[in-house]
PDB file of C-alpha atoms in Angstrom:
ATOM      1  CA  MET A  76       0.000   0.000   0.000  1.00 97.00           C
ATOM      2  CA  LYS A  77       1.121   3.554  -0.696  1.00 98.00           C
ATOM      3  CA  LEU A  78       0.317   5.909   2.172  1.00 98.00           C
ATOM      4  CA  CYS A  79       0.714   9.657   2.003  1.00 98.00           C
ATOM      5  CA  THR A  80       0.160  12.832   3.968  1.00 98.00           C
ATOM      6  CA  PHE A  81      -1.640  15.421   1.861  1.00 98.00           C
ATOM      7  CA  THR A  82      -3.233  18.841   2.134  1.00 98.00           C
ATOM      8  CA  ALA A  83      -6.476  19.771   0.363  1.00 96.00           C
ATOM      9  CA  ASP A  84      -8.966  22.544   1.108  1.00 93.00           C
ATOM     10  CA  GLY A  85      -6.717  23.790   3.878  1.00 94.00           C
ATOM     11  CA  HIS A  86      -6.749  20.499   5.802  1.00 96.00           C
ATOM     12  CA  THR A  87      -3.874  18.029   6.165  1.00 98.00           C
ATOM     13  CA  ARG A  88      -4.644  14.334   6.549  1.00 97.00           C
ATOM     14  CA  THR A  89      -3.439  10.861   5.630  1.00 98.00           C
ATOM     15  CA  GLY A  90      -4.372   9.085   2.424  1.00 98.00           C
ATOM     16  CA  ILE A  91      -4.020   5.939   0.337  1.00 98.00           C
ATOM     17  CA  VAL A  92      -2.548   6.447  -3.121  1.00 98.00           C
ATOM     18  CA  THR A  93      -4.072   4.251  -5.825  1.00 97.00           C
ATOM     19  CA  GLY A  94      -2.978   5.041  -9.359  1.00 94.00           C
ATOM     20  CA  GLU A  95      -3.462   8.762  -9.892  1.00 96.00           C
ATOM     21  CA  THR A  96      -5.890   9.251  -7.021  1.00 97.00           C
ATOM     22  CA  VAL A  97      -5.728   9.558  -3.246  1.00 98.00           C
ATOM     23  CA  ILE A  98      -8.351   8.149  -0.864  1.00 98.00           C
ATOM     24  CA  GLU A  99      -8.624   9.682   2.583  1.00 97.00           C
ATOM     25  CA  THR A 100      -7.923   7.097   5.285  1.00 98.00           C
ATOM     26  CA  GLY A 101     -10.383   8.592   7.763  1.00 96.00           C
ATOM     27  CA  ILE A 102      -7.899   7.914  10.558  1.00 96.00           C
ATOM     28  CA  GLU A 103      -7.651  10.768  13.021  1.00 95.00           C
ATOM     29  CA  GLY A 104      -4.226  12.222  13.612  1.00 96.00           C
ATOM     30  CA  SER A 105      -0.953  12.057  11.743  1.00 98.00           C
ATOM     31  CA  MET A 106       0.949   9.343   9.900  1.00 98.00           C
ATOM     32  CA  ILE A 107       2.583   8.375  13.202  1.00 98.00           C
ATOM     33  CA  ASP A 108      -0.879   7.737  14.684  1.00 98.00           C
ATOM     34  CA  LEU A 109      -1.742   5.603  11.653  1.00 98.00           C
ATOM     35  CA  ILE A 110       1.466   3.573  11.993  1.00 98.00           C
ATOM     36  CA  ARG A 111       0.780   2.940  15.678  1.00 98.00           C
ATOM     37  CA  GLN A 112      -2.641   1.482  14.811  1.00 97.00           C
ATOM     38  CA  TRP A 113      -1.536  -0.340  11.676  1.00 98.00           C
ATOM     39  CA  ASP A 114      -2.273  -3.947  12.639  1.00 96.00           C
ATOM     40  CA  ALA A 115      -5.826  -3.055  13.660  1.00 97.00           C
ATOM     41  CA  ILE A 116      -6.698  -0.759  10.748  1.00 98.00           C
ATOM     42  CA  LYS A 117      -4.891  -2.450   7.850  1.00 98.00           C
ATOM     43  CA  PRO A 118      -7.936  -4.539   6.719  1.00 97.00           C
ATOM     44  CA  GLU A 119     -10.150  -1.431   6.735  1.00 97.00           C
ATOM     45  CA  LEU A 120      -7.646   0.527   4.637  1.00 97.00           C
ATOM     46  CA  GLU A 121      -7.181  -2.359   2.212  1.00 97.00           C
ATOM     47  CA  ALA A 122     -10.949  -2.411   1.701  1.00 96.00           C
ATOM     48  CA  LYS A 123     -10.977   1.340   1.084  1.00 95.00           C
ATOM     49  CA  ALA A 124      -8.188   1.024  -1.454  1.00 95.00           C
ATOM     50  CA  ALA A 125     -10.051  -1.757  -3.285  1.00 94.00           C
ATOM     51  CA  SER A 126     -13.314   0.203  -3.392  1.00 90.00           C
ATOM     52  CA  GLY A 127     -11.856   2.922  -5.617  1.00 87.00           C
ATOM     53  CA  GLY A 128     -12.912   6.535  -5.700  1.00 88.00           C
ATOM     54  CA  GLY A 129     -10.854   9.260  -4.131  1.00 94.00           C
ATOM     55  CA  ILE A 130      -9.670  12.572  -5.529  1.00 95.00           C
ATOM     56  CA  PRO A 131      -7.029  13.273  -8.194  1.00 97.00           C
ATOM     57  CA  LEU A 132      -3.469  13.513  -6.930  1.00 97.00           C
ATOM     58  CA  THR A 133      -3.118  16.620  -9.065  1.00 96.00           C
ATOM     59  CA  SER A 134      -5.659  18.414  -6.861  1.00 97.00           C
ATOM     60  CA  VAL A 135      -3.783  17.905  -3.578  1.00 98.00           C
ATOM     61  CA  LYS A 136      -0.432  18.948  -2.141  1.00 98.00           C
ATOM     62  CA  LEU A 137       1.683  16.018  -1.037  1.00 98.00           C
ATOM     63  CA  GLU A 138       3.528  16.648   2.221  1.00 98.00           C
ATOM     64  CA  ALA A 139       6.399  14.733   3.794  1.00 98.00           C
ATOM     65  CA  PRO A 140       4.769  11.401   4.750  1.00 98.00           C
ATOM     66  CA  VAL A 141       5.947  11.785   8.358  1.00 98.00           C
ATOM     67  CA  GLN A 142       5.913  15.486   9.081  1.00 97.00           C
ATOM     68  CA  ARG A 143       7.370  15.482  12.589  1.00 97.00           C
ATOM     69  CA  PRO A 144       9.356  12.279  13.143  1.00 98.00           C
ATOM     70  CA  GLY A 145      10.383  11.687  16.701  1.00 98.00           C
ATOM     71  CA  LYS A 146      13.881  10.862  15.457  1.00 98.00           C
ATOM     72  CA  ILE A 147      15.696  11.320  12.160  1.00 98.00           C
ATOM     73  CA  PHE A 148      18.970   9.437  11.938  1.00 98.00           C
ATOM     74  CA  ALA A 149      21.249   9.188   8.908  1.00 98.00           C
ATOM     75  CA  ILE A 150      24.234   6.927   8.324  1.00 98.00           C
ATOM     76  CA  GLY A 151      27.364   8.231   6.648  1.00 95.00           C
ATOM     77  CA  LEU A 152      29.873   6.494   4.388  1.00 92.00           C
ATOM     78  CA  ASN A 153      27.654   3.510   3.588  1.00 94.00           C
ATOM     79  CA  TYR A 154      28.331   2.899  -0.123  1.00 91.00           C
ATOM     80  CA  ALA A 155      31.807   1.865  -1.295  1.00 88.00           C
ATOM     81  CA  ASP A 156      31.914   4.340  -4.191  1.00 86.00           C
ATOM     82  CA  HIS A 157      30.918   7.237  -1.921  1.00 90.00           C
ATOM     83  CA  ILE A 158      33.612   6.219   0.587  1.00 88.00           C
ATOM     84  CA  ALA A 159      36.197   6.190  -2.226  1.00 86.00           C
ATOM     85  CA  GLU A 160      35.225   9.615  -3.595  1.00 89.00           C
ATOM     86  CA  SER A 161      35.351  11.011  -0.033  1.00 86.00           C
ATOM     87  CA  ASN A 162      38.965   9.762   0.303  1.00 83.00           C
ATOM     88  CA  MET A 163      38.099   7.912   3.484  1.00 81.00           C
ATOM     89  CA  GLY A 164      38.472   4.322   4.623  1.00 85.00           C
ATOM     90  CA  THR A 165      35.572   1.930   5.010  1.00 87.00           C
ATOM     91  CA  PRO A 166      34.325   2.446   8.570  1.00 88.00           C
ATOM     92  CA  GLU A 167      34.539  -0.493  10.946  1.00 92.00           C
ATOM     93  CA  GLN A 168      31.651   0.926  12.954  1.00 95.00           C
ATOM     94  CA  GLN A 169      28.468   2.573  11.718  1.00 97.00           C
ATOM     95  CA  VAL A 170      28.768   6.367  11.472  1.00 96.00           C
ATOM     96  CA  TRP A 171      25.512   8.100  12.455  1.00 97.00           C
ATOM     97  CA  PHE A 172      24.326  11.683  12.754  1.00 97.00           C
ATOM     98  CA  THR A 173      20.957  13.302  13.313  1.00 98.00           C
ATOM     99  CA  LYS A 174      18.895  15.659  11.193  1.00 98.00           C
ATOM    100  CA  ALA A 175      16.591  18.140  12.926  1.00 98.00           C
ATOM    101  CA  GLN A 176      12.796  17.824  12.747  1.00 97.00           C
ATOM    102  CA  THR A 177      12.725  21.284  11.179  1.00 98.00           C
ATOM    103  CA  SER A 178      14.752  20.008   8.207  1.00 98.00           C
ATOM    104  CA  VAL A 179      11.793  17.867   7.047  1.00 98.00           C
ATOM    105  CA  ASN A 180      10.420  19.058   3.716  1.00 98.00           C
ATOM    106  CA  GLY A 181       7.706  17.970   1.310  1.00 98.00           C
ATOM    107  CA  PRO A 182       8.562  15.845  -1.732  1.00 98.00           C
ATOM    108  CA  TYR A 183       8.059  18.675  -4.227  1.00 98.00           C
ATOM    109  CA  ASP A 184       8.636  21.731  -2.033  1.00 98.00           C
ATOM    110  CA  PRO A 185      11.517  24.141  -2.746  1.00 98.00           C
ATOM    111  CA  ILE A 186      14.787  23.554  -0.891  1.00 98.00           C
ATOM    112  CA  GLU A 187      16.323  26.671   0.669  1.00 98.00           C
ATOM    113  CA  ILE A 188      19.906  27.748   0.198  1.00 98.00           C
ATOM    114  CA  ALA A 189      20.489  29.359   3.567  1.00 97.00           C
ATOM    115  CA  ARG A 190      21.681  32.929   3.742  1.00 96.00           C
ATOM    116  CA  GLY A 191      25.452  33.168   3.372  1.00 95.00           C
ATOM    117  CA  THR A 192      25.978  29.563   2.228  1.00 97.00           C
ATOM    118  CA  PHE A 193      27.211  28.354  -1.155  1.00 96.00           C
ATOM    119  CA  THR A 194      28.219  24.690  -0.752  1.00 98.00           C
ATOM    120  CA  ASN A 195      24.808  22.989  -0.705  1.00 98.00           C
ATOM    121  CA  ASP A 196      24.942  19.407  -1.954  1.00 98.00           C
ATOM    122  CA  TYR A 197      22.568  16.524  -2.721  1.00 98.00           C
ATOM    123  CA  GLU A 198      22.497  12.929  -1.436  1.00 98.00           C
ATOM    124  CA  VAL A 199      19.756  10.597  -2.666  1.00 98.00           C
ATOM    125  CA  GLU A 200      18.892   8.006  -0.010  1.00 98.00           C
ATOM    126  CA  LEU A 201      16.481   5.200   0.747  1.00 98.00           C
ATOM    127  CA  VAL A 202      14.587   6.117   3.918  1.00 99.00           C
ATOM    128  CA  ALA A 203      13.298   3.353   6.206  1.00 98.00           C
ATOM    129  CA  ILE A 204      10.339   4.310   8.417  1.00 98.00           C
ATOM    130  CA  MET A 205      10.009   2.415  11.659  1.00 98.00           C
ATOM    131  CA  GLY A 206       6.825   0.586  12.586  1.00 98.00           C
ATOM    132  CA  LYS A 207       6.663  -1.359  15.848  1.00 93.00           C
ATOM    133  CA  GLY A 208      10.209  -0.358  16.688  1.00 90.00           C
ATOM    134  CA  GLY A 209      11.555  -1.331  20.083  1.00 97.00           C
ATOM    135  CA  LYS A 210      14.923  -1.728  21.769  1.00 98.00           C
ATOM    136  CA  HIS A 211      17.661  -4.360  21.402  1.00 98.00           C
ATOM    137  CA  ILE A 212      16.208  -5.545  18.084  1.00 98.00           C
ATOM    138  CA  PRO A 213      18.254  -8.388  16.561  1.00 98.00           C
ATOM    139  CA  ALA A 214      19.027  -7.985  12.864  1.00 98.00           C
ATOM    140  CA  GLY A 215      16.933 -11.082  12.182  1.00 98.00           C
ATOM    141  CA  ASP A 216      13.862  -9.400  13.683  1.00 98.00           C
ATOM    142  CA  ALA A 217      14.401  -6.017  12.034  1.00 98.00           C
ATOM    143  CA  PRO A 218      12.369  -6.717   8.850  1.00 98.00           C
ATOM    144  CA  GLY A 219       9.247  -7.024  10.985  1.00 97.00           C
ATOM    145  CA  ARG A 220       9.907  -3.706  12.719  1.00 98.00           C
ATOM    146  CA  VAL A 221      10.190  -1.532   9.586  1.00 98.00           C
ATOM    147  CA  PHE A 222       6.850  -0.094   8.466  1.00 98.00           C
ATOM    148  CA  GLY A 223       7.840   1.018   4.985  1.00 98.00           C
ATOM    149  CA  TYR A 224      10.139   2.984   2.713  1.00 99.00           C
ATOM    150  CA  CYS A 225      10.304   6.267   0.840  1.00 99.00           C
ATOM    151  CA  VAL A 226      12.725   8.408  -1.143  1.00 99.00           C
ATOM    152  CA  GLY A 227      14.852  10.966   0.693  1.00 98.00           C
ATOM    153  CA  ASN A 228      17.480  13.595  -0.036  1.00 98.00           C
ATOM    154  CA  ASP A 229      20.053  14.205   2.690  1.00 98.00           C
ATOM    155  CA  VAL A 230      20.743  17.770   1.577  1.00 98.00           C
ATOM    156  CA  THR A 231      24.015  18.956   3.098  1.00 98.00           C
ATOM    157  CA  GLU A 232      25.769  22.283   3.544  1.00 98.00           C
ATOM    158  CA  ARG A 233      29.328  21.052   3.094  1.00 97.00           C
ATOM    159  CA  MET A 234      31.239  23.932   4.732  1.00 97.00           C
ATOM    160  CA  ALA A 235      29.058  23.674   7.828  1.00 96.00           C
ATOM    161  CA  GLN A 236      29.345  19.873   7.782  1.00 96.00           C
ATOM    162  CA  HIS A 237      33.144  19.866   7.740  1.00 93.00           C
ATOM    163  CA  ALA A 238      33.701  22.871  10.020  1.00 95.00           C
ATOM    164  CA  THR A 239      33.676  20.426  12.946  1.00 93.00           C
ATOM    165  CA  GLN A 240      33.927  16.678  13.442  1.00 90.00           C
ATOM    166  CA  GLN A 241      30.200  16.484  14.233  1.00 91.00           C
ATOM    167  CA  TRP A 242      28.098  16.629  11.060  1.00 94.00           C
ATOM    168  CA  SER A 243      24.615  17.241  12.478  1.00 97.00           C
ATOM    169  CA  PHE A 244      24.591  21.034  12.094  1.00 97.00           C
ATOM    170  CA  GLY A 245      25.573  20.939   8.415  1.00 97.00           C
ATOM    171  CA  LYS A 246      22.931  18.278   7.810  1.00 98.00           C
ATOM    172  CA  SER A 247      20.058  19.996   9.619  1.00 98.00           C
ATOM    173  CA  PHE A 248      19.365  23.265   7.827  1.00 98.00           C
ATOM    174  CA  ASP A 249      15.685  24.061   7.272  1.00 98.00           C
ATOM    175  CA  THR A 250      14.130  22.138   4.316  1.00 98.00           C
ATOM    176  CA  HIS A 251      17.200  19.898   4.002  1.00 98.00           C
ATOM    177  CA  ALA A 252      15.396  16.577   4.564  1.00 98.00           C
ATOM    178  CA  PRO A 253      12.821  16.259   1.757  1.00 98.00           C
ATOM    179  CA  MET A 254      11.029  12.910   1.826  1.00 98.00           C
ATOM    180  CA  GLY A 255       8.249  11.155  -0.039  1.00 98.00           C
ATOM    181  CA  PRO A 256       6.314  11.195  -2.164  1.00 98.00           C
ATOM    182  CA  TRP A 257       4.616   8.530  -0.026  1.00 98.00           C
ATOM    183  CA  ILE A 258       5.461   5.504   2.098  1.00 98.00           C
ATOM    184  CA  VAL A 259       5.394   2.158   0.327  1.00 98.00           C
ATOM    185  CA  THR A 260       4.591  -0.351   3.058  1.00 98.00           C
ATOM    186  CA  ALA A 261       7.209  -3.018   3.693  1.00 98.00           C
ATOM    187  CA  ASP A 262       4.956  -5.858   2.519  1.00 97.00           C
ATOM    188  CA  GLU A 263       5.038  -4.367  -0.992  1.00 98.00           C
ATOM    189  CA  VAL A 264       8.837  -4.073  -1.179  1.00 98.00           C
ATOM    190  CA  SER A 265      10.110  -7.551  -1.952  1.00 96.00           C
ATOM    191  CA  ASP A 266      13.750  -6.704  -1.226  1.00 98.00           C
ATOM    192  CA  PRO A 267      14.799  -3.272   0.039  1.00 98.00           C
ATOM    193  CA  HIS A 268      18.385  -4.334  -0.612  1.00 98.00           C
ATOM    194  CA  ASP A 269      17.900  -4.566  -4.380  1.00 98.00           C
ATOM    195  CA  LEU A 270      16.504  -1.210  -5.487  1.00 98.00           C
ATOM    196  CA  GLY A 271      17.951   1.062  -8.143  1.00 98.00           C
ATOM    197  CA  ILE A 272      18.662   4.529  -6.734  1.00 98.00           C
ATOM    198  CA  ARG A 273      19.418   7.690  -8.755  1.00 98.00           C
ATOM    199  CA  CYS A 274      19.756  11.467  -8.538  1.00 98.00           C
ATOM    200  CA  PHE A 275      19.534  14.019 -11.357  1.00 98.00           C
ATOM    201  CA  ILE A 276      20.491  17.695 -11.353  1.00 98.00           C
ATOM    202  CA  ASN A 277      18.760  19.689 -14.098  1.00 98.00           C
ATOM    203  CA  GLY A 278      18.193  16.417 -15.945  1.00 98.00           C
ATOM    204  CA  GLU A 279      21.850  15.301 -15.702  1.00 98.00           C
ATOM    205  CA  GLN A 280      22.326  11.997 -13.905  1.00 98.00           C
ATOM    206  CA  ARG A 281      24.804  12.446 -11.052  1.00 98.00           C
ATOM    207  CA  GLN A 282      24.182   9.392  -8.854  1.00 98.00           C
ATOM    208  CA  SER A 283      23.232   5.869  -9.906  1.00 97.00           C
ATOM    209  CA  SER A 284      23.575   2.726  -7.814  1.00 96.00           C
ATOM    210  CA  ASN A 285      21.637  -0.042  -6.118  1.00 96.00           C
ATOM    211  CA  THR A 286      20.820  -0.560  -2.445  1.00 97.00           C
ATOM    212  CA  LYS A 287      22.521  -3.975  -2.639  1.00 96.00           C
ATOM    213  CA  HIS A 288      25.771  -2.021  -2.302  1.00 95.00           C
ATOM    214  CA  LEU A 289      25.057  -0.783   1.232  1.00 96.00           C
ATOM    215  CA  VAL A 290      28.049  -1.437   3.493  1.00 96.00           C
ATOM    216  CA  PHE A 291      25.810  -1.881   6.538  1.00 97.00           C
ATOM    217  CA  ASN A 292      22.373  -3.128   5.495  1.00 98.00           C
ATOM    218  CA  ILE A 293      19.090  -1.872   6.930  1.00 98.00           C
ATOM    219  CA  TRP A 294      18.716  -4.739   9.393  1.00 98.00           C
ATOM    220  CA  GLN A 295      22.201  -4.113  10.768  1.00 98.00           C
ATOM    221  CA  GLN A 296      21.358  -0.420  11.062  1.00 98.00           C
ATOM    222  CA  VAL A 297      18.200  -1.135  13.072  1.00 98.00           C
ATOM    223  CA  GLU A 298      20.083  -3.553  15.330  1.00 98.00           C
ATOM    224  CA  HIS A 299      22.860  -1.040  15.954  1.00 98.00           C
ATOM    225  CA  LEU A 300      20.678   1.967  16.748  1.00 98.00           C
ATOM    226  CA  SER A 301      18.279   0.000  18.934  1.00 98.00           C
ATOM    227  CA  ARG A 302      21.138  -1.090  21.178  1.00 98.00           C
ATOM    228  CA  GLY A 303      21.170   2.392  22.637  1.00 97.00           C
ATOM    229  CA  MET A 304      17.726   3.863  22.065  1.00 97.00           C
ATOM    230  CA  THR A 305      14.129   2.821  21.651  1.00 98.00           C
ATOM    231  CA  LEU A 306      13.085   3.112  18.013  1.00 98.00           C
ATOM    232  CA  GLU A 307       9.497   4.340  17.768  1.00 98.00           C
ATOM    233  CA  PRO A 308       6.750   4.392  15.118  1.00 98.00           C
ATOM    234  CA  GLY A 309       7.528   6.988  12.467  1.00 98.00           C
ATOM    235  CA  ASP A 310      11.235   7.326  13.213  1.00 98.00           C
ATOM    236  CA  CYS A 311      13.102   7.856   9.930  1.00 98.00           C
ATOM    237  CA  LEU A 312      16.431   6.249   9.043  1.00 98.00           C
ATOM    238  CA  PHE A 313      18.330   7.664   6.059  1.00 98.00           C
ATOM    239  CA  THR A 314      20.301   4.607   4.970  1.00 98.00           C
ATOM    240  CA  GLY A 315      23.209   6.148   3.045  1.00 97.00           C
ATOM    241  CA  THR A 316      24.044   7.744  -0.305  1.00 97.00           C
ATOM    242  CA  PRO A 317      26.026   6.361  -3.254  1.00 96.00           C
ATOM    243  CA  GLY A 318      28.873   8.086  -5.093  1.00 95.00           C
ATOM    244  CA  GLY A 319      28.363  11.081  -7.349  1.00 96.00           C
ATOM    245  CA  ILE A 320      27.942  13.966  -4.913  1.00 97.00           C
ATOM    246  CA  GLY A 321      28.746  17.469  -6.117  1.00 97.00           C
ATOM    247  CA  ALA A 322      31.575  17.938  -3.627  1.00 95.00           C
ATOM    248  CA  ALA A 323      33.504  15.056  -5.229  1.00 94.00           C
ATOM    249  CA  MET A 324      33.298  16.348  -8.799  1.00 95.00           C
ATOM    250  CA  ASP A 325      36.201  18.102 -10.520  1.00 95.00           C
ATOM    251  CA  PRO A 326      35.507  20.959 -10.459  1.00 97.00           C
ATOM    252  CA  ARG A 327      33.103  20.720  -7.537  1.00 97.00           C
ATOM    253  CA  GLN A 328      29.467  21.335  -8.462  1.00 97.00           C
ATOM    254  CA  PHE A 329      27.324  22.746  -5.675  1.00 98.00           C
ATOM    255  CA  LEU A 330      23.629  23.545  -5.917  1.00 98.00           C
ATOM    256  CA  LYS A 331      22.538  27.059  -6.824  1.00 98.00           C
ATOM    257  CA  ALA A 332      19.189  28.835  -6.973  1.00 98.00           C
ATOM    258  CA  GLY A 333      17.109  27.551  -9.867  1.00 98.00           C
ATOM    259  CA  ASP A 334      18.672  24.077  -9.949  1.00 98.00           C
ATOM    260  CA  VAL A 335      16.172  21.206 -10.045  1.00 98.00           C
ATOM    261  CA  VAL A 336      17.058  18.133  -7.964  1.00 98.00           C
ATOM    262  CA  ARG A 337      15.262  14.870  -8.708  1.00 99.00           C
ATOM    263  CA  CYS A 338      15.786  11.757  -6.546  1.00 99.00           C
ATOM    264  CA  GLU A 339      14.230   8.425  -7.472  1.00 98.00           C
ATOM    265  CA  ILE A 340      14.224   4.838  -6.269  1.00 98.00           C
ATOM    266  CA  ASP A 341      12.786   1.875  -8.138  1.00 98.00           C
ATOM    267  CA  GLY A 342       9.299   1.000  -6.925  1.00 98.00           C
ATOM    268  CA  LEU A 343       9.077   3.953  -4.530  1.00 98.00           C
ATOM    269  CA  GLY A 344       8.631   6.893  -6.890  1.00 98.00           C
ATOM    270  CA  HIS A 345      10.531  10.170  -6.999  1.00 98.00           C
ATOM    271  CA  ILE A 346      10.865  13.501  -5.240  1.00 98.00           C
ATOM    272  CA  GLU A 347      11.814  16.700  -7.021  1.00 98.00           C
ATOM    273  CA  ALA A 348      12.655  20.187  -5.785  1.00 98.00           C
ATOM    274  CA  THR A 349      13.839  23.537  -7.073  1.00 98.00           C
ATOM    275  CA  MET A 350      16.618  25.217  -5.128  1.00 98.00           C
ATOM    276  CA  VAL A 351      15.741  28.718  -3.927  1.00 98.00           C
ATOM    277  CA  ALA A 352      17.635  31.396  -2.028  1.00 98.00           C
ATOM    278  CA  GLU A 353      16.418  31.971   1.512  1.00 96.00           C
ATOM    279  CA  ASP A 354      14.517  35.246   1.824  1.00 84.00           C
TER     280      ASP A 354
END
């Protein structure tokens, strides 16, 4: 099932995407509330999806599927080609940083170039959204704890990222975590570790890989994080970006106002944004 958060007639609610239409779920609250109730409401939503109807997707505004995740974590250096272009060794331990809630952005909303910055970069990523979550989750149990997947862009201000050894500030600027366009539930993704993943800037392909090349796979990521913290419904894990970032090009190619960034993953759809200067 494809589940979205959308705004129409001034009201934001959750919906089921079927073809080119969206059917309101009727569930009160946000996507996190829906995820918490999933086992109980899944049959009802499947019946709604099968009944048809709904309103055209073109008449609604798609929002980030999870608008205020309790936690947003992202793993660095998790594709071999990205590690090589970064001139760094393959990490023996998982390298994690956080992105602020206020960095969440809609799948087609503009991405801001913050005042006084000029090294904004793109990073297409598969985002795993937690379902039941929990603590001390073995890797073997992790598939049953992930609710679904969407496309993400770990937008990064490189000078801010590398000004210190801690990356979170440079990764957390407003609008720098676009996600969407919807969540594809885990039962409809046969293998999240075999998905083509790509990023285009103004129509030029910059990144192209497959999630089978993750250094630490999603189940290992869930196991690692849950050793120290309780993963909760709606928490978002950015699972890593492949090679091809602008900072590694010669000459380096950073994003500027007017650039169009498109990120896509097989079976999950695409997100697309125009870069704009902050007012």
